[in-house]
PDB file of C-alpha atoms in Angstrom:
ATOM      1  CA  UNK A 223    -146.910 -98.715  49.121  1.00 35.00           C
ATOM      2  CA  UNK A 224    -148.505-100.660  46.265  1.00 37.00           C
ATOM      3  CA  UNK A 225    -146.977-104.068  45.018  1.00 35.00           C
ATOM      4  CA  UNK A 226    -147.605-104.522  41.492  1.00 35.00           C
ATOM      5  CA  UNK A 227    -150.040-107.099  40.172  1.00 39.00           C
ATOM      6  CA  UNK A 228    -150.560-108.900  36.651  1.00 35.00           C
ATOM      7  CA  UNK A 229    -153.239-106.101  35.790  1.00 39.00           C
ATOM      8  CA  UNK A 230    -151.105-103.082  36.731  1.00 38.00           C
ATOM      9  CA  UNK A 231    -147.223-103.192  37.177  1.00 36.00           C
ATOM     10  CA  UNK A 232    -147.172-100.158  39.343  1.00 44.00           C
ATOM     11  CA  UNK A 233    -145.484 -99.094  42.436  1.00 48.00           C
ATOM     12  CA  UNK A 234    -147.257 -96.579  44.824  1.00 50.00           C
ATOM     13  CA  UNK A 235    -143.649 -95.432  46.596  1.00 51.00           C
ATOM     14  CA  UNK A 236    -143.749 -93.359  49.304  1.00 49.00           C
ATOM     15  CA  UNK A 237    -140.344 -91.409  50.056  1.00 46.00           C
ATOM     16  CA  UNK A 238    -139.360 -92.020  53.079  1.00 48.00           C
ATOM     17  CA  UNK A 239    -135.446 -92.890  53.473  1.00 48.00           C
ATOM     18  CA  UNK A 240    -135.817 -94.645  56.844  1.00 51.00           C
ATOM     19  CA  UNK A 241    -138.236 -97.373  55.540  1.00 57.00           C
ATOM     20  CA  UNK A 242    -137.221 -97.779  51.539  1.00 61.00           C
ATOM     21  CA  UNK A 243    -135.965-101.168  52.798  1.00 67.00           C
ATOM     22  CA  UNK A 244    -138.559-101.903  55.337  1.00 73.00           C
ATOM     23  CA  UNK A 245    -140.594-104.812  53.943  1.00 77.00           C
ATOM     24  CA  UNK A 246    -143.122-104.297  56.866  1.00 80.00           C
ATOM     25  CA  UNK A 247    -143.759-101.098  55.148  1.00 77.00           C
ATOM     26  CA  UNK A 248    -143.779-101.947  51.449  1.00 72.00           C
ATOM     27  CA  UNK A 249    -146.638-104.602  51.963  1.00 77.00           C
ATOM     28  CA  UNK A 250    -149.127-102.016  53.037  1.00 78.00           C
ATOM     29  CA  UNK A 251    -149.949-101.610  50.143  1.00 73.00           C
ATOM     30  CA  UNK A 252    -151.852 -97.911  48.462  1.00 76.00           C
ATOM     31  CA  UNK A 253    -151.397 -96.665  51.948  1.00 81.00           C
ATOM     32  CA  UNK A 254    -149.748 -92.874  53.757  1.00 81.00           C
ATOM     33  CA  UNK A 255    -147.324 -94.334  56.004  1.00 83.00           C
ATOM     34  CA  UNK A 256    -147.034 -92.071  59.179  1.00 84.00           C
ATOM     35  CA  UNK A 257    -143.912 -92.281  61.548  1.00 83.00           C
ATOM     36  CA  UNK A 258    -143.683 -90.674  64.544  1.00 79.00           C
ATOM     37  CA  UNK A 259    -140.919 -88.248  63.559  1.00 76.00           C
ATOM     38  CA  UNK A 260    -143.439 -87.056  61.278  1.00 77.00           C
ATOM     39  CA  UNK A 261    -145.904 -86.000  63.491  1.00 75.00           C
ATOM     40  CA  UNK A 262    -143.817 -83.059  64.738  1.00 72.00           C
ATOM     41  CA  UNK A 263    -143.593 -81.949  61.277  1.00 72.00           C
ATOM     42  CA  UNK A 264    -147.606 -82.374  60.150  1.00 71.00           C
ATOM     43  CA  UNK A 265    -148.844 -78.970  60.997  1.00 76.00           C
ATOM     44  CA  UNK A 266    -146.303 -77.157  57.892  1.00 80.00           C
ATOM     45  CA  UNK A 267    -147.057 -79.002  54.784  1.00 76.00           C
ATOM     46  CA  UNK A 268    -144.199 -77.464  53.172  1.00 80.00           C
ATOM     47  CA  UNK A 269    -142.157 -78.744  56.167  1.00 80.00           C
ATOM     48  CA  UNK A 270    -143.247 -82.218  55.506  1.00 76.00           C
ATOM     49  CA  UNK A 271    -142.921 -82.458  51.655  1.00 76.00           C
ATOM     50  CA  UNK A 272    -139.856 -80.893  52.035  1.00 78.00           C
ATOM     51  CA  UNK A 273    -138.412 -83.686  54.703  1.00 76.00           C
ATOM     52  CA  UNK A 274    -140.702 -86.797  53.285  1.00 73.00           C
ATOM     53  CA  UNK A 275    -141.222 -86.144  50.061  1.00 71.00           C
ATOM     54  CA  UNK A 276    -138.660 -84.462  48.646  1.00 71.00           C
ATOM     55  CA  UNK A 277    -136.353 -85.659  50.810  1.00 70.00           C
ATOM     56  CA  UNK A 278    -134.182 -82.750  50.910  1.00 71.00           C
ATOM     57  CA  UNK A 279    -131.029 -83.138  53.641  1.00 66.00           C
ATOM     58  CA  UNK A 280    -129.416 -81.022  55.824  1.00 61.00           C
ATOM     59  CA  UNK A 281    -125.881 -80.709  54.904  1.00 55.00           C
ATOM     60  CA  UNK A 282    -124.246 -81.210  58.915  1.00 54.00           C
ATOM     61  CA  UNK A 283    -126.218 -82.863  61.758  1.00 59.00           C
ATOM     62  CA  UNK A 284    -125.577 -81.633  65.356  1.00 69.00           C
ATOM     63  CA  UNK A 285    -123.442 -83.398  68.076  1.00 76.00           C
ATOM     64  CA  UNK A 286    -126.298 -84.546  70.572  1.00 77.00           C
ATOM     65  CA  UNK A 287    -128.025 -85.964  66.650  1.00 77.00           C
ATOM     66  CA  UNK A 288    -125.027 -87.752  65.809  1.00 81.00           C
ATOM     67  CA  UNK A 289    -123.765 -89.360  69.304  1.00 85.00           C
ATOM     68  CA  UNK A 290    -127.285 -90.638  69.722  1.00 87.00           C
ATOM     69  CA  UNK A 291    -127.036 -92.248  66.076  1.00 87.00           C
ATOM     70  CA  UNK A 292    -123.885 -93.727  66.835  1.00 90.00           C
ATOM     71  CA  UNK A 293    -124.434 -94.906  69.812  1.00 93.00           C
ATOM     72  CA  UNK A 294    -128.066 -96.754  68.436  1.00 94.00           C
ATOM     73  CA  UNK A 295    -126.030 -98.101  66.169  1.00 94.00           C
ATOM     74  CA  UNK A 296    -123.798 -99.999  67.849  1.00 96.00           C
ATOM     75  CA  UNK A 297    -126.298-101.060  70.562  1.00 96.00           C
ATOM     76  CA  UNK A 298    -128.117-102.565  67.728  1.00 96.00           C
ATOM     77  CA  UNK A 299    -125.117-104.699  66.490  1.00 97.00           C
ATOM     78  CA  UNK A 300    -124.547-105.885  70.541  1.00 97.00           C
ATOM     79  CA  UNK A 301    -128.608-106.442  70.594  1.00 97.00           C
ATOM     80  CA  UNK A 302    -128.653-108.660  67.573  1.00 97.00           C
ATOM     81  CA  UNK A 303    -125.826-110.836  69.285  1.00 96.00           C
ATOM     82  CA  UNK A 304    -127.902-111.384  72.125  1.00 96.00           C
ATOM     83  CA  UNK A 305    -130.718-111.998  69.888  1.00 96.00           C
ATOM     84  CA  UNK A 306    -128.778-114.481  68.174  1.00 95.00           C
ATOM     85  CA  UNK A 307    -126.866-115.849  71.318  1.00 94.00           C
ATOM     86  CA  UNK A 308    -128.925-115.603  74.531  1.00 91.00           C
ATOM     87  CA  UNK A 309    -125.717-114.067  75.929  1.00 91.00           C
ATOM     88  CA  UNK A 310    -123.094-112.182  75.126  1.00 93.00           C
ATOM     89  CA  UNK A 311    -119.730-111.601  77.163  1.00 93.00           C
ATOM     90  CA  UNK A 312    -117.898-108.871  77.875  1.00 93.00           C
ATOM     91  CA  UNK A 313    -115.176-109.667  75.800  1.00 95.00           C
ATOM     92  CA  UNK A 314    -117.292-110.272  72.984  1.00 95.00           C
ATOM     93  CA  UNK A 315    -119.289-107.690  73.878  1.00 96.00           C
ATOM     94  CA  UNK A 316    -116.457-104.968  73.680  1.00 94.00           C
ATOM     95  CA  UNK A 317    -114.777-106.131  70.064  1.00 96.00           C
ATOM     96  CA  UNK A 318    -117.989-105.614  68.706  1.00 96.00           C
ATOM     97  CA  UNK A 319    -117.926-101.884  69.731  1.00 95.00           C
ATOM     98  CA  UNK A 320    -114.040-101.589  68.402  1.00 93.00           C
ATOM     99  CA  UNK A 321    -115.213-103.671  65.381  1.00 95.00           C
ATOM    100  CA  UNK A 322    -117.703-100.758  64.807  1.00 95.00           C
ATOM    101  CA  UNK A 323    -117.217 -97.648  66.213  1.00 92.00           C
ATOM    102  CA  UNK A 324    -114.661 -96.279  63.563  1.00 89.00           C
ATOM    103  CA  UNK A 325    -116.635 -97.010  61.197  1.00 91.00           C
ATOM    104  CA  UNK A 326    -119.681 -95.338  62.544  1.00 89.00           C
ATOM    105  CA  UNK A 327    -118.337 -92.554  63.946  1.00 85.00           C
ATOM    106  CA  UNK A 328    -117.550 -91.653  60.094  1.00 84.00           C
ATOM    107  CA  UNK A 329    -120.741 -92.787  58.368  1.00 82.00           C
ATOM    108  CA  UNK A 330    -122.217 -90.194  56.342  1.00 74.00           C
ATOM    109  CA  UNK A 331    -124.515 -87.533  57.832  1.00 68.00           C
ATOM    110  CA  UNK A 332    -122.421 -87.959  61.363  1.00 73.00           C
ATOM    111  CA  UNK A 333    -121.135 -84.714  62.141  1.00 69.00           C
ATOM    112  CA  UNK A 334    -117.770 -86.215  63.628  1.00 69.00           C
ATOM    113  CA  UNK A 335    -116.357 -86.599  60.306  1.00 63.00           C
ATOM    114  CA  UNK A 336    -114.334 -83.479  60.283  1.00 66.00           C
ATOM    115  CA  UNK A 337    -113.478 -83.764  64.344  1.00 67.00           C
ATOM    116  CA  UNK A 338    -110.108 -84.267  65.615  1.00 75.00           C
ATOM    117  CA  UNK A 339    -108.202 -87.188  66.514  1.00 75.00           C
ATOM    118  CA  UNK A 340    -108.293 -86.300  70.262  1.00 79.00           C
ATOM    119  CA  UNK A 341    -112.089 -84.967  69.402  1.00 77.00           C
ATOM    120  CA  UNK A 342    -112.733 -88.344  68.271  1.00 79.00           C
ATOM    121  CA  UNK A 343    -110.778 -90.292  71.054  1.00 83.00           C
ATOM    122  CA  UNK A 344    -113.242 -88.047  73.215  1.00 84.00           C
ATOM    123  CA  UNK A 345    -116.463 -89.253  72.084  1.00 84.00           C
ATOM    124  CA  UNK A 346    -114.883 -92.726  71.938  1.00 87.00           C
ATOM    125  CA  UNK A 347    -114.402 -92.452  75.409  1.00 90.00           C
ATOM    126  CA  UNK A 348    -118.157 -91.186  76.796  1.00 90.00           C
ATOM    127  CA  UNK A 349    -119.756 -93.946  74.307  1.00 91.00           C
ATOM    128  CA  UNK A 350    -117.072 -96.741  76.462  1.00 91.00           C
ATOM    129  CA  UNK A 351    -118.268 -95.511  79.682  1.00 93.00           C
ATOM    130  CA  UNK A 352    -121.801 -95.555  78.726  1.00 93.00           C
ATOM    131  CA  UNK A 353    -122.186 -98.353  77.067  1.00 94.00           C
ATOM    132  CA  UNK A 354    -120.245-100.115  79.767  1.00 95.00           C
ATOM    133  CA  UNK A 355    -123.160 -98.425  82.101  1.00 94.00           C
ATOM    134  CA  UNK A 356    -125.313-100.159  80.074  1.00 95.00           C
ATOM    135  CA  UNK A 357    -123.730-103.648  80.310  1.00 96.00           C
ATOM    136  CA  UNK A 358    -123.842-103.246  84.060  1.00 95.00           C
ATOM    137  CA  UNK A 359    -127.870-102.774  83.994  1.00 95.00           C
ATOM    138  CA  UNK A 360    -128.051-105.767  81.357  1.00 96.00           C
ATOM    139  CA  UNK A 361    -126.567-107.832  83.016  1.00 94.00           C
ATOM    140  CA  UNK A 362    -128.699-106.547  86.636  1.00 94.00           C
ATOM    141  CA  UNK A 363    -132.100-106.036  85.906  1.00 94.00           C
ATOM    142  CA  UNK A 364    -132.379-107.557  82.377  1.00 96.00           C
ATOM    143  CA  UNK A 365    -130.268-110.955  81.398  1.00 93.00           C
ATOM    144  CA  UNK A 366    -131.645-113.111  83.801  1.00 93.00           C
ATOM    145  CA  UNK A 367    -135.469-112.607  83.110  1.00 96.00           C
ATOM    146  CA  UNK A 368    -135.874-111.508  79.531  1.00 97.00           C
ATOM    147  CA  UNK A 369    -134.380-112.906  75.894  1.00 97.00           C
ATOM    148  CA  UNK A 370    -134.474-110.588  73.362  1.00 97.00           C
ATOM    149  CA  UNK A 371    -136.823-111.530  70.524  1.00 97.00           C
ATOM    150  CA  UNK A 372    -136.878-108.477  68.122  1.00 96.00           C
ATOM    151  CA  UNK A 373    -134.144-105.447  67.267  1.00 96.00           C
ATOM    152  CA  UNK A 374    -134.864-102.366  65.132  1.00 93.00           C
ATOM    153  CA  UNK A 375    -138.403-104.241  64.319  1.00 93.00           C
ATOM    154  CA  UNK A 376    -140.879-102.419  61.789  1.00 91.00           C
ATOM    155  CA  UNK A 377    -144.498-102.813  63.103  1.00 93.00           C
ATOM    156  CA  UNK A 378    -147.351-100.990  61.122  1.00 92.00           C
ATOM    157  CA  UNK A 379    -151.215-100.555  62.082  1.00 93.00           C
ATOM    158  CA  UNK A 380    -154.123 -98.333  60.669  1.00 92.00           C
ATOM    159  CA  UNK A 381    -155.374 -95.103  62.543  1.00 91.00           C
ATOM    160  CA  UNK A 382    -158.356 -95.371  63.317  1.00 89.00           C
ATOM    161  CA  UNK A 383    -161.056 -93.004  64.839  1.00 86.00           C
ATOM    162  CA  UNK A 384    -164.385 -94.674  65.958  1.00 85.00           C
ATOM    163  CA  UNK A 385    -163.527 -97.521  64.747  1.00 84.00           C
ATOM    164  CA  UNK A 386    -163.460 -96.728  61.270  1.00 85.00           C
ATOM    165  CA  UNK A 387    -159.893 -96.012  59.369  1.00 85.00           C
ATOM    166  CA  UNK A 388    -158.359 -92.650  59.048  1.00 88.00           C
ATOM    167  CA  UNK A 389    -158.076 -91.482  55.345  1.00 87.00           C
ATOM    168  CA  UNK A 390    -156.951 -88.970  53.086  1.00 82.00           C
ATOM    169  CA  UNK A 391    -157.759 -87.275  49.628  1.00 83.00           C
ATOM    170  CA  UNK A 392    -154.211 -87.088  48.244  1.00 82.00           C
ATOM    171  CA  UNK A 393    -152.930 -86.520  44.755  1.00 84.00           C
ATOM    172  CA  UNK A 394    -150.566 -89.106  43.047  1.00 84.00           C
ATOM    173  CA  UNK A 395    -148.221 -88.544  40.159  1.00 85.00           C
ATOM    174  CA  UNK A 396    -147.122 -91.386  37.857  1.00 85.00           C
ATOM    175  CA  UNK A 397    -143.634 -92.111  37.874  1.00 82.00           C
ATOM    176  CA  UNK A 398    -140.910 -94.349  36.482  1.00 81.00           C
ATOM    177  CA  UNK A 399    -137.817 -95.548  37.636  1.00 79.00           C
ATOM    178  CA  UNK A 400    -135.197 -98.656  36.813  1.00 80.00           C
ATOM    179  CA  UNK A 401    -137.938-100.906  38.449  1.00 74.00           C
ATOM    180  CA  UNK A 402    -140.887 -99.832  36.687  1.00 76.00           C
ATOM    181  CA  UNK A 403    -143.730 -97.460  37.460  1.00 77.00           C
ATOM    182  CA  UNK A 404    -145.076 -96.190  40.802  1.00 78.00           C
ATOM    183  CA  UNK A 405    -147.184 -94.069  42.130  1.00 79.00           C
ATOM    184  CA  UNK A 406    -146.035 -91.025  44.605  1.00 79.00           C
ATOM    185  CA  UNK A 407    -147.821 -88.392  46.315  1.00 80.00           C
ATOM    186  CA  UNK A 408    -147.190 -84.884  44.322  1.00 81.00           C
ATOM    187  CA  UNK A 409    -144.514 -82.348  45.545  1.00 79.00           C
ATOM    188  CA  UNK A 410    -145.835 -78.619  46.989  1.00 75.00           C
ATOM    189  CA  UNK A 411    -147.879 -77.131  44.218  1.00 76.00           C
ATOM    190  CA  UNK A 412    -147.321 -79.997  41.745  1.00 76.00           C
ATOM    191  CA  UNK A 413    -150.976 -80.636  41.650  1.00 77.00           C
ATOM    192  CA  UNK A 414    -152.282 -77.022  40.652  1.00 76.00           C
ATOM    193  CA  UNK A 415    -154.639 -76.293  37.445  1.00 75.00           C
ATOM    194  CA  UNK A 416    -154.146 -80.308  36.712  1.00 78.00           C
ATOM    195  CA  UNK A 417    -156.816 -82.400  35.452  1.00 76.00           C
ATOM    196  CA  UNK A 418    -157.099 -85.492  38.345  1.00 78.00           C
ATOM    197  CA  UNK A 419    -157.481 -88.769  37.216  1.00 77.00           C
ATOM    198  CA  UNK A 420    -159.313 -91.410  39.469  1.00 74.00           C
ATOM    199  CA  UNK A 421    -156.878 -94.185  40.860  1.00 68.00           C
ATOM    200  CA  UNK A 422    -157.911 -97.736  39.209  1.00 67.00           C
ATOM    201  CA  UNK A 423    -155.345-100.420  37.832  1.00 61.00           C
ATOM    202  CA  UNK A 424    -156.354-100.097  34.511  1.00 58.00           C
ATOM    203  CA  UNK A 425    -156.189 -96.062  34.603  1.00 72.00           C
ATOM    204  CA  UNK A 426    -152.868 -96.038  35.952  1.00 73.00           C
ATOM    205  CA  UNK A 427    -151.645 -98.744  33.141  1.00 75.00           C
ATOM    206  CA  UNK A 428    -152.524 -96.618  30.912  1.00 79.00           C
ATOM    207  CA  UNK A 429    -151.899 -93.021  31.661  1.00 83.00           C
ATOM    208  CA  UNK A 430    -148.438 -91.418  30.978  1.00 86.00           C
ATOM    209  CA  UNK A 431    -145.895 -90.198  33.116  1.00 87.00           C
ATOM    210  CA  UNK A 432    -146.456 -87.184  35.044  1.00 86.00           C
ATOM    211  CA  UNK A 433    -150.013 -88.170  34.660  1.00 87.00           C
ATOM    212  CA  UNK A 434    -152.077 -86.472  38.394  1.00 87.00           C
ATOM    213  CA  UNK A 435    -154.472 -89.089  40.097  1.00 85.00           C
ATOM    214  CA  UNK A 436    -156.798 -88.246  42.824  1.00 85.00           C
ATOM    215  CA  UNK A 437    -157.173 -90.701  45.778  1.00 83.00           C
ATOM    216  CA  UNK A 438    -158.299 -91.339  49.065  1.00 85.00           C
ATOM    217  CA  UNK A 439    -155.631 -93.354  51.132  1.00 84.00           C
ATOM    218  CA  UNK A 440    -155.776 -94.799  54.407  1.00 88.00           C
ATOM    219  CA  UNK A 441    -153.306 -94.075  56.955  1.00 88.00           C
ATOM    220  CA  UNK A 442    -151.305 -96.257  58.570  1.00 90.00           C
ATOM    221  CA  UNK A 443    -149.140 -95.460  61.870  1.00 91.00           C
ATOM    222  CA  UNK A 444    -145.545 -96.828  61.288  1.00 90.00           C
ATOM    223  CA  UNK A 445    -142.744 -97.602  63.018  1.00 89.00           C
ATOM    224  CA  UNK A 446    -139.322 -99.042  64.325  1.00 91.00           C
ATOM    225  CA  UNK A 447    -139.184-100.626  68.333  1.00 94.00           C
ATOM    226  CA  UNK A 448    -135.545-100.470  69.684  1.00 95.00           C
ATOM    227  CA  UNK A 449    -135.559-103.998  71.289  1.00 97.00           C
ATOM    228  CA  UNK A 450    -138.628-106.667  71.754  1.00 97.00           C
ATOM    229  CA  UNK A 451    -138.068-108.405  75.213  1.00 98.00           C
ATOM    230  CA  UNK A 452    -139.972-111.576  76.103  1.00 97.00           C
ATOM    231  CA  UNK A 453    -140.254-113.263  79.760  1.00 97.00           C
ATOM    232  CA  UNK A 454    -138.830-116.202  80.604  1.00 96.00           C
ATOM    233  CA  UNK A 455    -141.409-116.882  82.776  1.00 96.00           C
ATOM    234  CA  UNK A 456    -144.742-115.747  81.238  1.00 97.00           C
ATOM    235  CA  UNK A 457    -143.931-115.225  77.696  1.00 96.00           C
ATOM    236  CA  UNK A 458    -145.084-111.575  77.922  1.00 97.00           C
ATOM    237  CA  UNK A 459    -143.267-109.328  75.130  1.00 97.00           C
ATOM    238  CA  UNK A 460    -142.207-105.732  76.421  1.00 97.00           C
ATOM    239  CA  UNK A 461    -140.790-103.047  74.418  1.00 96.00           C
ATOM    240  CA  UNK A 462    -137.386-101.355  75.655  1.00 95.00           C
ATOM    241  CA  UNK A 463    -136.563 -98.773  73.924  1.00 92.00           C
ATOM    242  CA  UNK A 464    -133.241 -96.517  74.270  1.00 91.00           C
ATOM    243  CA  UNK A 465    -132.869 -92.414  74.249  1.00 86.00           C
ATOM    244  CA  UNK A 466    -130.126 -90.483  74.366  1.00 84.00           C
ATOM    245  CA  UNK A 467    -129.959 -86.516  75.115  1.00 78.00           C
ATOM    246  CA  UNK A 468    -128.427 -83.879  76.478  1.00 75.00           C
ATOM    247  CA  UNK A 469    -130.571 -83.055  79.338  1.00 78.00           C
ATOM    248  CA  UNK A 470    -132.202 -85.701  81.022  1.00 78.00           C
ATOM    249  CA  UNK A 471    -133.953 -83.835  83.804  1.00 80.00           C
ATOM    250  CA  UNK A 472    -136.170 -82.208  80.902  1.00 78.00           C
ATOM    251  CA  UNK A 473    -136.584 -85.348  78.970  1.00 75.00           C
ATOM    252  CA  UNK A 474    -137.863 -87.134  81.974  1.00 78.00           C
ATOM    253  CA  UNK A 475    -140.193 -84.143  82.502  1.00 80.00           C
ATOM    254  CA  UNK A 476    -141.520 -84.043  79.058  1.00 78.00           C
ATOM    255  CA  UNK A 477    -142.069 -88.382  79.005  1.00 75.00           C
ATOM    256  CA  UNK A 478    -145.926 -87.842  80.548  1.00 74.00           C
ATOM    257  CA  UNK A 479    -146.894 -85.996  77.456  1.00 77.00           C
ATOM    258  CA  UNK A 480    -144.771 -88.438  74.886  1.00 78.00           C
ATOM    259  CA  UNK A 481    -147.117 -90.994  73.599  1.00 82.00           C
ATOM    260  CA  UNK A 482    -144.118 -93.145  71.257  1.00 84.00           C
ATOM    261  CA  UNK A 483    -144.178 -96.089  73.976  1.00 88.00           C
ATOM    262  CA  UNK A 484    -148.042 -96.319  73.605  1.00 90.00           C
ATOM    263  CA  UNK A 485    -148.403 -96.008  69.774  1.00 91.00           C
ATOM    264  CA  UNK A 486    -145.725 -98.441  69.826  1.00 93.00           C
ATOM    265  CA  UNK A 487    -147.498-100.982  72.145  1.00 94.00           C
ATOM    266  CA  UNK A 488    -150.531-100.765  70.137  1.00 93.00           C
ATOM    267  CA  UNK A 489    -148.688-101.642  66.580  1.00 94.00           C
ATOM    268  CA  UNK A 490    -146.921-105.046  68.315  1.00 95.00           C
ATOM    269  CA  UNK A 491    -150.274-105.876  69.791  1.00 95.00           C
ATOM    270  CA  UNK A 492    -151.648-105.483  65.874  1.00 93.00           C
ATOM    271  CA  UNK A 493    -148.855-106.937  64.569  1.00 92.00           C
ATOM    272  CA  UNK A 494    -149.295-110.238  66.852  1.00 88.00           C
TER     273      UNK A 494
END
């Protein structure tokens, strides 16, 4: 994203819904923001404008999708207490999952909207007995060694190749919104037979809406760690980070090849 300056009040926005409030992410600056989700997307450009750009949503989200949501959601609540705290009990630590889960389990997108009471009283009941699981291991391997230093915390870094930054031609479209104008990178085919106008304050000051810029961007790897843990002892940070599925046995096969812990141990290291 671009902040505006004296010269130039414009925006460059990238849409993507899980960081529009991330101000990690807004201070990049004229930047392509990569998350990790979007990786598995990359290869169908139609795919990804469609998802990042264009942001267009599924109407229902599956079970698995929307116990896992729920669930990260309010682990991040009982994280931020601990954060806060050092500690949290278990009294305290259960009226903040009746003080939530309601709520949650009805948020928008979360496909337990339309469920049953007893469906509902169902799901209730596997989040209790796992997140009690979880309380158990806390309390066992983690409490006593670790405070927690960081929840749901937005760490950025370039790519790099050879030690020289990753970049990309991209064309821009001028825009304007309730806040001014910004800058976004064109939808599929938005772009074709237009005359491209090279990216400089004073050109995009002056140039009208819906006016095409070409650009070279750098990219930057984004994204959000589950929890920042740091020693007692040593002061060492370490990342935990949660996962919920279906089928563990397969997800525990597939974790050699799944390079999210490393990317995200390389932005913190950045970042620090």
């Amino acid at each position: 994203m671009y902040k505006p300056t004296k010269e130039a009040t414009v925006q460059f926005k990238m849409q993507m819904s899980r960081y529009d409030e991330c101000e990690r992410v807004s201070n990049l600056g004229l930047v392509i923001p990569v998350s990790n989700s979007e990786i598995s997307t990359s290869t169908c450009k139609r795919l990804w404008s469609y998802n990042y750009m264009e942001c267009f949503e599924r109407q229902t989200s599956s079970e698995v999708l929307s116990y896992g949501i729920v669930w990260h959601s309010l682990l991040e609540k009982i994280l931020l207490e601990y954060k806060k705290n050092k500690t949290v009990d278990e009294k305290k630590f259960y009226k903040i999952i009746s003080d939530n889960i309601d709520k949650e389990l009805n948020a928008d997108g979360i496909s337990f909207q339309e469920s049953s009471k007893q469906e509902k009283n169902e799901i209730k009941s596997r989040i209790l007995i796992s997140m009690e699981g979880w309380r158990k291991n806390w309390q066992k391997y983690i409490s006593k060694r670790f405070d927690v230093v960081g929840v749901e915390l937005s760490v950025a870094r370039p790519c790099m190749f050879n030690n020289s930054s990753v970049s990309y031609r991209v064309a821009l479209v001028k825009e304007q919104d309730d806040n001014g104008y910004y800058l976004r990178p064109c939808f599929m085919g938005e772009a074709i037979n237009k005359e491209l106008m090279d990216v400089t304050p004073f050109n995009i000051k002056d140039a009208k809406i819906g006016t095409v810029f070409d650009a070279v961007l750098p990219y930057y790897k984004v994204g959000k760690i589950d929890c920042v843990l740091r020693e007692k002892n040593t002061n060492n940070l370490y990342i935990l980070d949660h996962k919920t599925t279906s089928r563990p046995s397969m997800y525990e096969r597939n974790l050699k090849f799944d390079y999210q812990m490393q990317t995200y141990a390389s932005m913190l290291q950045y970042e620090i």
